[in-house]
Amino acid sequence: MSRGVKEQLRGVIPDSLLDLVPRSFDVIGSKQEAVAIIEVPEEIRDYEEAIAHAVMRVQKNVASVLSKESGRAGEFRIREMRLIAGDPDTEVLHRESGCAFRLDPKTVYFSPRESQERGRIAEGTADGEEVLVMFSGVGPLPIRIAKHRPDVRATAIELNPYAHNYCVENIHLNRVGDRVEAILGDVREVAGSLDRRYDRILMPLPKGAYMFLDVAVPLLQDGGVLHFYHWAPSEDMYGEAEELVKAAFREEGREAVVTDRVRVSQYSPRYWKVRIDAEG
Ligand SMILES: C[S@@+](CC[C@H](N)C(=O)[O-])C[C@H]1O[C@@H](n2cnc3c(N)ncnc32)[C@H](O)[C@@H]1O
């Protein structure tokens, strides 16, 4: 596909700059309508409209092309984006493994690249479990889990009101409203109002989940499973995450046994998003 975009631009962008055309980009949406998110290097910014139109010609479902204008920032983990070409309405319906998620990538976090990770988590969940998904965004994890395991109940907590509202809509779109509850708020504040303990707790906030371990561990049933996400340097992928998790269990007078270590995705040449699973 990316070779297609580059081919489209031969004769439009000088040959000497063609190799700077982005080799890959995220596409969020469905076969009917999608948004592409591209990162245009400074040297070829003058050609960004031509690049965006080439993307739309090669991938016909792409109706809007957004440019990444910053890294992910702030509590909501969203980036600044600018429309380069196409429809200014960038709300889409993303389809993934029999689920549908409505969202606007301008206002919420969502990564289509994490579908496989969501599948692994859904597969690993057992029938009848009570699951807590902290930092739940537009709901892809609780919804994938609930669709996969028809008698699992899930609670989703999210701070960004746009993401929470999409989560509520997505719960209904996917017909799991009887088993998935979405709560708007800060995990730390909401935790106090939860009246049960959970068989499985997910903490998908690699930048900062460790600051909420003191909230998560007391909510975990004895012998329950904690999925903890963390940023890690490639030279020591799991050491810090394991230490943080074990220390949090010790604080509660419990012992954590690490049962899995997963490289989820590469963030930069040196940094990875990793997951540690712990029971205790
Ligand atoms: C990395 S995103 C993951 C979203 C979702 N789980 C997914 O996979 O698409 C982290 C999410 O945590 C939310 N968040 C950050 N701090 C929070 C807090 N203290 N309480 C609740 N949600 C929070 C952000 O708004 C963001 O949507």
Coordinates of N, CA, C and O in Angstrom, one line a residue, residues 230-238 240 263-274:
H230 N 3.4 -0.8 31.0 CA 4.5 0.1 31.4 C 5.3 0.4 30.2 O 5.4 -0.4 29.2
W231 N 6.0 1.6 30.2 CA 7.0 1.9 29.2 C 8.3 1.3 29.7 O 8.7 1.5 30.8
A232 N 9.1 0.7 28.8 CA 10.3 0.1 29.2 C 11.4 0.2 28.1 O 11.1 0.2 26.9
P233 N 12.7 0.5 28.6 CA 13.8 0.5 27.6 C 14.1 -0.9 27.1 O 14.0 -1.8 27.8
S234 N 14.6 -0.9 25.8 CA 14.8 -2.2 25.2 C 15.9 -3.1 26.0 O 15.8 -4.3 25.9
E235 N 16.8 -2.4 26.7 CA 17.8 -3.2 27.4 C 17.3 -3.8 28.6 O 18.0 -4.7 29.1
D236 N 16.2 -3.4 29.2 CA 15.6 -4.1 30.3 C 14.1 -3.9 30.3 O 13.5 -3.0 30.8
M237 N 13.5 -4.9 29.6 CA 12.1 -4.7 29.2 C 11.1 -4.9 30.4 O 10.1 -4.2 30.5
Y238 N 11.5 -5.8 31.4 CA 10.5 -6.1 32.4 C 10.9 -5.8 33.8 O 10.0 -5.9 34.7
E240 N 11.8 -3.2 35.7 CA 11.1 -2.1 36.5 C 9.6 -2.4 36.7 O 9.1 -2.3 37.9
R263 N 5.8 -8.1 25.1 CA 6.1 -6.9 24.4 C 4.9 -6.5 23.5 O 4.6 -7.2 22.6
V264 N 4.3 -5.4 23.8 CA 3.0 -5.1 23.2 C 3.3 -4.3 21.9 O 2.8 -4.7 20.8
S265 N 4.1 -3.2 21.9 CA 4.4 -2.5 20.7 C 5.6 -1.6 21.0 O 5.9 -1.3 22.1
Q266 N 6.2 -1.2 19.9 CA 7.4 -0.4 20.0 C 7.0 1.1 19.9 O 6.3 1.5 19.0
Y267 N 7.5 1.9 20.9 CA 7.1 3.3 20.9 C 8.1 4.2 20.2 O 7.8 5.1 19.6
S268 N 9.4 3.8 20.4 CA 10.5 4.6 19.7 C 11.6 3.6 19.6 O 11.5 2.5 20.1
P269 N 12.7 4.0 18.9 CA 13.8 3.0 18.7 C 14.2 2.3 20.0 O 14.5 1.1 20.1
R270 N 14.1 3.0 21.2 CA 14.6 2.4 22.4 C 13.5 2.0 23.4 O 13.8 1.3 24.4
Y271 N 12.3 2.5 23.2 CA 11.3 2.2 24.2 C 10.1 1.4 23.7 O 9.7 1.5 22.5
W272 N 9.6 0.5 24.6 CA 8.6 -0.4 24.3 C 7.4 -0.2 25.3 O 7.6 0.1 26.4
K273 N 6.2 -0.5 24.8 CA 5.1 -0.7 25.7 C 5.1 -2.2 26.0 O 5.0 -3.0 25.1
V274 N 5.1 -2.5 27.3 CA 5.2 -3.9 27.7 C 4.0 -4.2 28.7 O 3.4 -3.2 29.3

